[in-house]
Coordinates of C-alpha atoms in Angstrom, one line a residue:
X1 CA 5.8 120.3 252.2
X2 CA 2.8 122.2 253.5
X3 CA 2.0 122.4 257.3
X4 CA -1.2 121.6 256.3
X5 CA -1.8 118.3 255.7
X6 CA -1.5 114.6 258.2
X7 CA 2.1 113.8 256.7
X8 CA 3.2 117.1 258.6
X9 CA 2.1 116.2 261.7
X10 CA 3.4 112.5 261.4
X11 CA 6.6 113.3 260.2
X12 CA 6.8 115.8 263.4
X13 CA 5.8 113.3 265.8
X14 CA 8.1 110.7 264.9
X15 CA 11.4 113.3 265.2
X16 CA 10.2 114.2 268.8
X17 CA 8.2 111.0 270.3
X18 CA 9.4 108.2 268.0
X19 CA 9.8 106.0 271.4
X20 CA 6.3 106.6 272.4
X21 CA 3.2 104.4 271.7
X22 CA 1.1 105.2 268.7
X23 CA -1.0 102.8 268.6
X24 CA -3.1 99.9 270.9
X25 CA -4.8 97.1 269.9
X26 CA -5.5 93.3 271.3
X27 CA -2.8 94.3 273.7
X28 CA -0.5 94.9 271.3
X29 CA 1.6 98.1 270.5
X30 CA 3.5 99.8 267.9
X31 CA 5.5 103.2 268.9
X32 CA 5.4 106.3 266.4
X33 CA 9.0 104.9 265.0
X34 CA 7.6 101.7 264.1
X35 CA 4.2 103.2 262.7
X36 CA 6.3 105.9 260.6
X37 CA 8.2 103.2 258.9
X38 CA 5.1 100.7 258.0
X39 CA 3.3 103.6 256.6
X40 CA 6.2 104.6 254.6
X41 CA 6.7 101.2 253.0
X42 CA 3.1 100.9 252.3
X43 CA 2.9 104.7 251.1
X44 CA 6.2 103.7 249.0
X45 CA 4.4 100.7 247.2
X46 CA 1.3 102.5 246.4
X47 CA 3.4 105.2 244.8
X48 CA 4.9 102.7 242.7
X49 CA 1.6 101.7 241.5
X50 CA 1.5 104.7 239.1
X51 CA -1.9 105.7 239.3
X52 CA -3.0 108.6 237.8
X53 CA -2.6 111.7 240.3
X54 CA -6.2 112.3 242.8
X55 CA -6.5 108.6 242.0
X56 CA -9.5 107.2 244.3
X57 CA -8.0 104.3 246.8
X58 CA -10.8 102.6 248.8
X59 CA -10.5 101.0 252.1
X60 CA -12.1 98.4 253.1
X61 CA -12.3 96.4 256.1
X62 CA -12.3 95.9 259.6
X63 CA -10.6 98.4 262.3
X64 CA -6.9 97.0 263.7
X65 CA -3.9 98.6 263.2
X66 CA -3.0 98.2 259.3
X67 CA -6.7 100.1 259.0
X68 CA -4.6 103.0 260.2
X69 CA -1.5 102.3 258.5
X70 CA -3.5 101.9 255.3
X71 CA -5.3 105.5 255.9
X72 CA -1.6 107.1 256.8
X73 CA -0.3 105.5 253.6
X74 CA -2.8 106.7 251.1
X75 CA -2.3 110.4 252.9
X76 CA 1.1 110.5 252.2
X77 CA 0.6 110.2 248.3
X78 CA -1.0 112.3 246.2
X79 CA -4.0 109.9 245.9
X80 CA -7.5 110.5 247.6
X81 CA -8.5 108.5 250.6
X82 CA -12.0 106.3 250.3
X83 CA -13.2 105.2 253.3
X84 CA -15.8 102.4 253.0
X85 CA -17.4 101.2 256.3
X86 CA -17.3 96.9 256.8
X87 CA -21.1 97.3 257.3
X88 CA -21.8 98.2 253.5
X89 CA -22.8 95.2 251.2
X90 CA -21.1 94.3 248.3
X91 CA -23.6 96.4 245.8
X92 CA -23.8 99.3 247.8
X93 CA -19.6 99.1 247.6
X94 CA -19.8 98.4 244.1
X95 CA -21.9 102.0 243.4
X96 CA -19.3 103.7 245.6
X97 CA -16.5 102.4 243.5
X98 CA -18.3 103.4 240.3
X99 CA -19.2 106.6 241.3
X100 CA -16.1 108.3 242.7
X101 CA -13.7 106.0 240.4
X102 CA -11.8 103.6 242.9
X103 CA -8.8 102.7 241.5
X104 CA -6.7 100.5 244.0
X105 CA -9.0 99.0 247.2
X106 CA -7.1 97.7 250.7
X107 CA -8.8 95.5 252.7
X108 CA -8.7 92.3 255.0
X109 CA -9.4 88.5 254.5
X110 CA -12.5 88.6 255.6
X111 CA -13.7 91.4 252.9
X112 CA -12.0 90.0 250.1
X113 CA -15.0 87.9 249.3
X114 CA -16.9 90.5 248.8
X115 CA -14.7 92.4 246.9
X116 CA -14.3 89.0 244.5
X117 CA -18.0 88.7 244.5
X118 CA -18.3 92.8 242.7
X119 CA -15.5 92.0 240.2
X120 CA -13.7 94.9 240.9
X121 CA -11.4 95.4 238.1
X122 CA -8.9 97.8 239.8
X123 CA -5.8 96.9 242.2
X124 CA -6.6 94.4 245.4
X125 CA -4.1 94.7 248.0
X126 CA -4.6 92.8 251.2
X127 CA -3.3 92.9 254.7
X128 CA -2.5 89.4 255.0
X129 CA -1.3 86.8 252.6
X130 CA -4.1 85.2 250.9
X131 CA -2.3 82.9 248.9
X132 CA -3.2 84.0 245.5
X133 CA -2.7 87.3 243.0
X134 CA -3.2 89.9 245.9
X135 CA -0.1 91.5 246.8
X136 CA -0.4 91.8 251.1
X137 CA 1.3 94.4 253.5
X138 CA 3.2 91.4 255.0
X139 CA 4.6 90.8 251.7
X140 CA 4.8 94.9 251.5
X141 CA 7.2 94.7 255.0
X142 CA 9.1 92.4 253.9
X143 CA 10.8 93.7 250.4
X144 CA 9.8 97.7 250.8
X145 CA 13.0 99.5 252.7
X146 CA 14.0 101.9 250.6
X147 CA 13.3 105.7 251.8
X148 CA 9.9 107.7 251.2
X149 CA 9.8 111.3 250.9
X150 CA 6.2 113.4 250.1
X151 CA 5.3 116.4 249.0
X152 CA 1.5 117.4 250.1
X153 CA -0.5 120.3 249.3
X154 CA -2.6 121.2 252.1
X155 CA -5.3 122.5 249.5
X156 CA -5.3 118.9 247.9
X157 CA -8.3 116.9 248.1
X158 CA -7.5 113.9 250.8
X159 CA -10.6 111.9 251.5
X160 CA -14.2 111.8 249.9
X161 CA -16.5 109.9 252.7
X162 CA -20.1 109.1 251.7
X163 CA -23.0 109.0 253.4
X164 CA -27.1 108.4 252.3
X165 CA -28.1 111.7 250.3
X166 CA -31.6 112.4 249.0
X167 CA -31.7 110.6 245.7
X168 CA -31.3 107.4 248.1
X169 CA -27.8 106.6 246.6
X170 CA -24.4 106.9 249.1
X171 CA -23.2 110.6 248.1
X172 CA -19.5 111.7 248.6
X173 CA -18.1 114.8 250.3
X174 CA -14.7 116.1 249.7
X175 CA -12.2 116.8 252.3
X176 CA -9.1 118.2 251.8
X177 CA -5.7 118.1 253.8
X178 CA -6.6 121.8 255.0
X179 CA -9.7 120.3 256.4
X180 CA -8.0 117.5 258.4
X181 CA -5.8 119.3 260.2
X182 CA -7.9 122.3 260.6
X183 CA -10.1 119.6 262.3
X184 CA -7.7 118.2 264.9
X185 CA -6.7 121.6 265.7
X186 CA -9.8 122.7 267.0
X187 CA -11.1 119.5 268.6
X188 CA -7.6 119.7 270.2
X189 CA -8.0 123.1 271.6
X190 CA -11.3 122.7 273.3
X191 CA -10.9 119.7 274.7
X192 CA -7.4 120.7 276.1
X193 CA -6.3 117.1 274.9
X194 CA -2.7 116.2 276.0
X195 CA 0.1 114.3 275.0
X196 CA -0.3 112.1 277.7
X197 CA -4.1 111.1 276.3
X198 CA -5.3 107.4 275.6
X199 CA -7.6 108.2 272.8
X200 CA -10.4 105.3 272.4
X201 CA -10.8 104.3 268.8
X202 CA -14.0 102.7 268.8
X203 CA -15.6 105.0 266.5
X204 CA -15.6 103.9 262.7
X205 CA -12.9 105.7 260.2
X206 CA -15.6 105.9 257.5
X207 CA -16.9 109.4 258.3
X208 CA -14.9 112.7 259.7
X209 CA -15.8 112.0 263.4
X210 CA -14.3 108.7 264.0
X211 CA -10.9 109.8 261.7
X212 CA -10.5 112.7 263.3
X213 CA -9.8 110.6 266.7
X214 CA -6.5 109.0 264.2
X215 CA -5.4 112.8 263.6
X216 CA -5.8 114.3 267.1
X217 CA -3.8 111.5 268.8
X218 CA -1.3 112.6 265.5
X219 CA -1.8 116.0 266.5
X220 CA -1.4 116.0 270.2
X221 CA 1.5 112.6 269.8
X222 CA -1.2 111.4 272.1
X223 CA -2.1 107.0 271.4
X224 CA -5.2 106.1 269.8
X225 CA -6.8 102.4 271.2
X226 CA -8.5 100.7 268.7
X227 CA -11.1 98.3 269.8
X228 CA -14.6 96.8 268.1
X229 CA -17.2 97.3 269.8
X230 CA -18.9 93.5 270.3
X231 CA -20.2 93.3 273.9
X232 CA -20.2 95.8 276.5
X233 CA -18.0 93.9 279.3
X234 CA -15.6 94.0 276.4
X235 CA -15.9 97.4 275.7
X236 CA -15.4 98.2 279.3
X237 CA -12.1 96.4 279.7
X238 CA -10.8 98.0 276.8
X239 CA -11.6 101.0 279.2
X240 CA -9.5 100.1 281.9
X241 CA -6.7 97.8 280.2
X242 CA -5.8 100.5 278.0
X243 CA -6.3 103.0 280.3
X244 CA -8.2 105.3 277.9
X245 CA -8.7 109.3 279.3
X246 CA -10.7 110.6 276.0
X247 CA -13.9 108.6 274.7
X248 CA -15.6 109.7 271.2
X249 CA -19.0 107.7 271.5
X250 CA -22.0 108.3 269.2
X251 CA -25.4 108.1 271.0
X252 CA -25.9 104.2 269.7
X253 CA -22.5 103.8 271.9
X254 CA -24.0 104.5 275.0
X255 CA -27.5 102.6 274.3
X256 CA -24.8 99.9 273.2
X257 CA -23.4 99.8 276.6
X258 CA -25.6 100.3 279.5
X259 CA -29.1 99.0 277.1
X260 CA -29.2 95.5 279.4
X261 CA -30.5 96.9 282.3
X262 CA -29.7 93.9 285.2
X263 CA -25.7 94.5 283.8
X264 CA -23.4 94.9 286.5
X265 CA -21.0 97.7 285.7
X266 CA -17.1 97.5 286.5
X267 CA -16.5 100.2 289.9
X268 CA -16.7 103.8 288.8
X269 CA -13.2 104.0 290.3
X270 CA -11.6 101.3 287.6
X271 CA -12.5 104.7 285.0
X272 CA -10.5 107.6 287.3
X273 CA -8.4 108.3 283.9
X274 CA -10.7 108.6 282.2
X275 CA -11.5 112.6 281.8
X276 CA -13.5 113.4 278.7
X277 CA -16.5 112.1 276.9
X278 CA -17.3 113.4 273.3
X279 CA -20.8 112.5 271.9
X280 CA -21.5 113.5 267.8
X281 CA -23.5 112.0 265.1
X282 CA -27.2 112.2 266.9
X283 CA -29.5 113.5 270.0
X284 CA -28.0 112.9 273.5
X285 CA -31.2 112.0 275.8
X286 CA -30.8 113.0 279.2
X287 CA -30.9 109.2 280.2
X288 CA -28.0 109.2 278.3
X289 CA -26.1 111.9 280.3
X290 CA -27.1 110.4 283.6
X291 CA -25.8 106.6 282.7
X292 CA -22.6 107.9 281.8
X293 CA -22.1 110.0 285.2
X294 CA -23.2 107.0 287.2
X295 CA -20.3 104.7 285.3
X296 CA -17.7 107.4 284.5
X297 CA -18.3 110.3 287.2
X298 CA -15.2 111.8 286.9
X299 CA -15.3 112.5 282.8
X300 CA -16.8 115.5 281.3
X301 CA -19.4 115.3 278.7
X302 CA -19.0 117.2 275.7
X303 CA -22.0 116.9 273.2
X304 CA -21.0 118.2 269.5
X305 CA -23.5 118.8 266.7
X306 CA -21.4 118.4 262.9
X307 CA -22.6 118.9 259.5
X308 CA -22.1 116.5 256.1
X309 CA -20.9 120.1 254.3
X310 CA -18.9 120.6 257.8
X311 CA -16.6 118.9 260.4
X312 CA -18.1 120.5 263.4
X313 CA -20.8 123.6 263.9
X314 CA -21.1 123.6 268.0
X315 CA -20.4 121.9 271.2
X316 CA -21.9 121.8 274.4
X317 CA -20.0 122.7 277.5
X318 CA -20.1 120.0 280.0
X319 CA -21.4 122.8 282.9
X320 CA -24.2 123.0 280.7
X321 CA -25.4 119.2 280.0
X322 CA -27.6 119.2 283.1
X323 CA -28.9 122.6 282.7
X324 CA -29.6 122.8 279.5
X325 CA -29.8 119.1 277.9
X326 CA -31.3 119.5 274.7
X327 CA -28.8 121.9 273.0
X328 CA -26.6 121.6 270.4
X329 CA -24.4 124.6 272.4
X330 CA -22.8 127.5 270.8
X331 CA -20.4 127.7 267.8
X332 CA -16.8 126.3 267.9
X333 CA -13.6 128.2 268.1
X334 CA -13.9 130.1 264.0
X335 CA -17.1 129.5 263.4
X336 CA -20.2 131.7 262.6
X337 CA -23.3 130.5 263.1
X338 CA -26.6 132.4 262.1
X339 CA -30.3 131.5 262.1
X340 CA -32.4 132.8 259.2
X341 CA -35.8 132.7 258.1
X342 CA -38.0 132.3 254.7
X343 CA -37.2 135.9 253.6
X344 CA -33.5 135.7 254.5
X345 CA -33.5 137.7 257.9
X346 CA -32.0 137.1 261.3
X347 CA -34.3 135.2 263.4
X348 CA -35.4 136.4 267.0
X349 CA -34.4 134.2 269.9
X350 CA -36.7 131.2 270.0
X351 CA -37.4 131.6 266.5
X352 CA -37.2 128.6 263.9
X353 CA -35.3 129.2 261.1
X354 CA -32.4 127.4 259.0
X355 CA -28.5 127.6 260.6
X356 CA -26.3 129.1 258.0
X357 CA -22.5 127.9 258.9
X358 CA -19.8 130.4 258.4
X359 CA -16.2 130.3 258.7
X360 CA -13.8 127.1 259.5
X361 CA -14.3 123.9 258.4
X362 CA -16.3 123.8 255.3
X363 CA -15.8 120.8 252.7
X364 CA -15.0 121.6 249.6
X365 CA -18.0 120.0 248.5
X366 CA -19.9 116.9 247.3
X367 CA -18.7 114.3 244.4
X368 CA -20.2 114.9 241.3
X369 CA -23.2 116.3 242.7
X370 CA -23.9 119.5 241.5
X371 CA -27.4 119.3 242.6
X372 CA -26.3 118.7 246.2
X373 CA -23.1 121.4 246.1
X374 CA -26.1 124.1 244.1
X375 CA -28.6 123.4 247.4
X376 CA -26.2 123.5 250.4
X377 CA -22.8 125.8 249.3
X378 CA -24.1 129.4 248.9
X379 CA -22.9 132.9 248.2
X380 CA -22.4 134.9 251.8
X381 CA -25.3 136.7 250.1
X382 CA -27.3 134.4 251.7
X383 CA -26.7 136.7 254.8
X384 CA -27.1 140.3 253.3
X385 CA -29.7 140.9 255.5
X386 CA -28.0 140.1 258.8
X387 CA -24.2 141.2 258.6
X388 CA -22.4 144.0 256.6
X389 CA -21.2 142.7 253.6
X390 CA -18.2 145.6 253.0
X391 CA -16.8 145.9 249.8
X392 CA -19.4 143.9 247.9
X393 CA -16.8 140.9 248.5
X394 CA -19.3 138.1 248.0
X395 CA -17.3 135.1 247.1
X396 CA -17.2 133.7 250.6
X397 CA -18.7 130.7 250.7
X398 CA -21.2 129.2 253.6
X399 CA -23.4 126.4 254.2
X400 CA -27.1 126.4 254.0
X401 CA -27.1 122.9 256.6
X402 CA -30.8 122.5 255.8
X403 CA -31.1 122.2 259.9
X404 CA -33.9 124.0 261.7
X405 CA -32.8 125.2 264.6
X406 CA -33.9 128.2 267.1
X407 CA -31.4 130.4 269.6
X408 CA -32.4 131.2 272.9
X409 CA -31.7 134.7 275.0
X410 CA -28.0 133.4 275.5
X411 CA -27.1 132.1 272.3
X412 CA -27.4 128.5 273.1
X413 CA -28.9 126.7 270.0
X414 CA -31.6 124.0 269.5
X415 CA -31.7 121.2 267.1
X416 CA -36.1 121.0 265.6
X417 CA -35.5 119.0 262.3
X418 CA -34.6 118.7 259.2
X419 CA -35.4 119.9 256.2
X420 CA -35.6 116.6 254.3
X421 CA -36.8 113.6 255.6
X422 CA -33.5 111.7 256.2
X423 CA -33.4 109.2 259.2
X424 CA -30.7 109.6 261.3
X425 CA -30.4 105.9 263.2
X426 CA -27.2 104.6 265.4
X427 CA -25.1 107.4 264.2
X428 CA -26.0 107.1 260.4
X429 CA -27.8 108.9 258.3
X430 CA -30.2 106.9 256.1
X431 CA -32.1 108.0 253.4
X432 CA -35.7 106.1 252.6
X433 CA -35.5 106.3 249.1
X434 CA -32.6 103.5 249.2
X435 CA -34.8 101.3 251.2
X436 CA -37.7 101.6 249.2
X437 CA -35.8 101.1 245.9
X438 CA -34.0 98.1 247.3
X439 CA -37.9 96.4 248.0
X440 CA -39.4 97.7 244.7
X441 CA -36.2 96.2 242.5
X442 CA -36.0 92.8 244.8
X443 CA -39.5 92.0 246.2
X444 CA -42.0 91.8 243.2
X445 CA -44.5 90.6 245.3
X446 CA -45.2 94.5 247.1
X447 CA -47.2 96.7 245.5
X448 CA -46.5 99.8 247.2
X449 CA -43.9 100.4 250.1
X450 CA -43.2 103.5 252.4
X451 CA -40.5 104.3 254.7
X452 CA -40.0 106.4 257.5
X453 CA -39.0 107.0 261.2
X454 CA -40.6 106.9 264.7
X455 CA -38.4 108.5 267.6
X456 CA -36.8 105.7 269.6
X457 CA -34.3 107.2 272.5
X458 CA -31.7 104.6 272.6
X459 CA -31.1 104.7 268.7
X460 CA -32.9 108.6 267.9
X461 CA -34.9 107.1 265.6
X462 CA -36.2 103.4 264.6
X463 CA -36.7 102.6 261.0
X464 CA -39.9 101.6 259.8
X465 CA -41.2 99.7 256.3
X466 CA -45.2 99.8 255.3
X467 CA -46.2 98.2 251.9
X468 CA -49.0 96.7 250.2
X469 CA -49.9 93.6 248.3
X470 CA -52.2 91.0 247.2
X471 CA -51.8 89.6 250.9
X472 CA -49.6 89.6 253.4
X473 CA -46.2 88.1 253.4
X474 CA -44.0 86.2 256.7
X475 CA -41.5 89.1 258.0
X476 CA -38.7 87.0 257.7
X477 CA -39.0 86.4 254.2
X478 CA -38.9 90.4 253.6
X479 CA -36.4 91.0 256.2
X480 CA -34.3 88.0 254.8
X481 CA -34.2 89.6 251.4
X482 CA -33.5 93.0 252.8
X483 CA -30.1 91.8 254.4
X484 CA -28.6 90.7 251.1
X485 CA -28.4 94.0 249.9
X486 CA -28.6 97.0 252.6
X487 CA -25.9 97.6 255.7
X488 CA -27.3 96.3 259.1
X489 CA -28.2 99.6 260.3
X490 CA -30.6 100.5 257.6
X491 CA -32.4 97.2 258.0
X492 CA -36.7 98.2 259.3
X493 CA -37.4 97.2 263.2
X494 CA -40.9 97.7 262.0
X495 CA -43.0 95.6 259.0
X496 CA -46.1 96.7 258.7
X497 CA -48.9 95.2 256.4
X498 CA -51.8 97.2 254.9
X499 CA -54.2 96.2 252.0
X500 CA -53.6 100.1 250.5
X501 CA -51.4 102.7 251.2
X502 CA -52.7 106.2 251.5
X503 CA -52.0 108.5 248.8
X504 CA -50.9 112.4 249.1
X505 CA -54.6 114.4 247.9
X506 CA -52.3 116.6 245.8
X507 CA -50.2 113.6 244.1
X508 CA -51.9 110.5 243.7
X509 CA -48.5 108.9 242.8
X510 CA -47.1 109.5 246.3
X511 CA -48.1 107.5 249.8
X512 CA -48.9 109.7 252.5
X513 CA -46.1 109.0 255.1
X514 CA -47.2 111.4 257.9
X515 CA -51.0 109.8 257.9
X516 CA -48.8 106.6 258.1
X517 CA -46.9 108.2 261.0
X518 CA -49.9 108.9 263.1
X519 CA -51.8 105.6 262.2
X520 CA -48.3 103.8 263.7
X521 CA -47.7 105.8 266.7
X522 CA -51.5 106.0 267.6

């Protein structure tokens, strides 16, 4: 079997820590023995299902500790991982399924419903018994003992995650084993993480960041401790009962905990194990910073800056936070990073231009979207004008991130913008286009609508929905429709009613969002 893929590294943590505890949750705990031998069962049924090899098998629920098994199991076949996040509504599940082919889908009670309510014609396995024609991992534990054995390519696809693209519709990327590990590896090299590490596992498993926290602790035979995030006091005794020493947050994390400002937080010294903060997935604001020093002083913040096409493009060093708060940092351990302009040339230090990602950690590219792959993959020829290209040997492959970004004196870089007009909110990136189709297709009654951001610092940016009509109608009548079909998170803060829109001079058939922008934010 390759050593690239996550069965390697399981397999090798259970033959020299099988005693040691994998996994935390509720105050429960499993060792890597015990988690070796659910996954195999689970892995062991699934194969017996037959499907077709690269067969898609969703996931779908919410986090505990047969969410990991599941994501283990499906690694350990020769069939593709599909993380769906328990925030997405039935229809936007349903296009998921559709597009990428979803075969067999594992999920909870509580998701089951929905599942039911999309028809989904494929395989239903469930983690509990539901009493009807859903076979269940208790039933799974109970007959399955026979042994497992794998063997995984490290070049085979493992996982396509989606995320909010610019037609408006969810778009995949595909990871492959290679990736994964690759992944782990360098996360686990400059953080210095330890076998001896807690990881928290607050993060979701929908998108590379928050699975990457299951394959360190893999990597390292460190323990990952899952918890929801619900309520902050919560969240902080998860801290201290599990005695967690590496924290993965997103931004919305930390406006999650300390955004009630007459909360009384637990002693800084309850948090001494804690060592490491990591911070991905949106703009850390230097209120930020200084909240988590004040609650966790003895942790070091490292903020990362990742690409859809790429797990990871640079990291800030924790001696730099306070200096130098608004930077992405400087390239990770294998990775190029260059800064181009219009006519393809390096870009002088302060200089806006669009960072070109070369080296480790590139996707293999996006589900059938050849649009997306055409606009983003390129030919290293892309950088003929900055680095020797000997040989003529131009079939390297980069990534054109469509991030505009500058590079000061010392090679620190800076995050501008984008070069669409995506809204990145709470750690998700959210495309308008679904919004506005979702109020054109279910609310009749507007004539026009427009979305876009304003900057908000606790969640980066704040979502917000203009639209016309023959007269105004009560918010919660718009927001109540919006609910039944888009994820929480992509859900305006902002209704705003105007008689007309105003329309781009040069296209009559498009509203003008940036004379909307200014006419919001005054």
């Amino acid at each position: 079997m390759s050593i690239n893929c996550i069965r390697s590294i399981l397999e090798g943590a259970v033959e020299t820590h099988s005693d040691k505890t994998a996994l935390i949750f509720n105050g429960k705990r499993i060792n890597y023995g015990e988690l070796f031998s659910r996954v195999n069962q689970v892995a062991c049924y699934l194969d017996e299902l037959g499907l077709p090899k690269n067969a898609r098998v969703g996931v779908y629920s919410n986090k505990g500790m047969e969410q990991v098994i599941a994501i283990l199991a499906i690694l350990s076949t020769d069939y593709v991982l599909v993380p769906l996040t328990r925030l997405l509504k039935p229809e936007q599940v349903e296009y998921i399924i559709n597009d990428c082919g979803i075969r067999c889908i594992i999920t909870d009670r509580i998701k089951l419903e929905s599942i039911e309510e999309i028809e989904f014609d494929g395989k239903v396995i469930s983690y509990e018994s539901v009493g009807r024609d859903v076979d269940s991992f208790e039933e799974i534990y109970k007959y399955y003992n026979k042994p497992y054995s794998c063997d995984i390519s490290g070049h085979n696809n493992a996982v396509i995650t989606y995320s909010f693209g610019l037609t408006g519709t969810p778009k995949g990327i595909v990871i492959s084993h290679r990736n994964l590990i690759d992944s782990a590896r360098v996360v686990s090299q400059y953080l210095k993480l330890e076998e001896t590490d807690v990881i928290s596992g607050i993060l979701l498993f929908n998108l590379d960041y928050g699975l990457n926290q299951i394959f360190c602790a893999l990597y390292k035979k460190a323990t990952l401790a899952l918890h929801r995030f619900i309520l902050p006091d919560d969240f902080f005794n998860h801290l201290i009962d599990d005695e967690v020493t590496i924290l993965p947050l997103m931004p919305v994390n930390i406006s999650q905990m300390f955004d009630d400002p007459g909360q009384r937080l637990p002693s800084p010294e309850l948090f001494d194990k804690l060592r490491i903060i990591t911070s991905s997935g949106g703009n850390v604001t230097e209120r930020m910073i200084n909240d988590c020093e004040r609650a966790f002083p003895r942790a070091r913040f490292f903020s990362m800056h990742g690409l859809t096409e790429a797990f990871r493009s640079t990291y800030l060093d924790p001696s730099q936070v306070k200096i130098r708060p608004d930077s992405i940092g400087k390239p990770i351990p294998d990775v190029e990073l260059y800064v181009i302009n219009e006519q393809g040339r390096e870009c002088a230090p302060r200089e806006v231009g669009e960072l070109i990602h070369r080296g480790g950690y590139i996707y293999r590219g996006f589900w059938n979207g050849p649009q997306e792959n055409a606009q983003r993959f390129k030919s290293i020829e892309i950088l003929k004008d900055v680095i020797d290209l000997e040989g003529q040997l131009t079939d390297e492959i980069v990534v054109a991130s469509g991030d505009y970004v500058y590079k000061d004196e010392e090679g620190y870089f800076y995050f501008v913008s984008r070069h669409d007009d995506m809204i990145k909110t709470r750690g998700f990136r959210v495309s308008p286009y679904e919004i506005e189709s979702v109020v054109r297709k279910n609310l009749p009654q507007i004539d026009q609508s427009a979305v876009f951001s304003i900057e908000n610092e606790l969640i980066e940016e704040e979502i917000v929905l203009v639209y016309s009509s023959a007269h105004e109608i009560p918010e919660e009548e718009i927001l109540f429709e919006l609910k039944q079909h888009l994820a929480s998170y992509m859900i305006p803060s902002k209704i705003v009613y105007r008689k007309s829109l105003p329309l781009v001079q040069s296209d009559k058939n498009r509203v003008n969002k940036e004379a909307l922008k200014r006419e919001i934010t005054g």
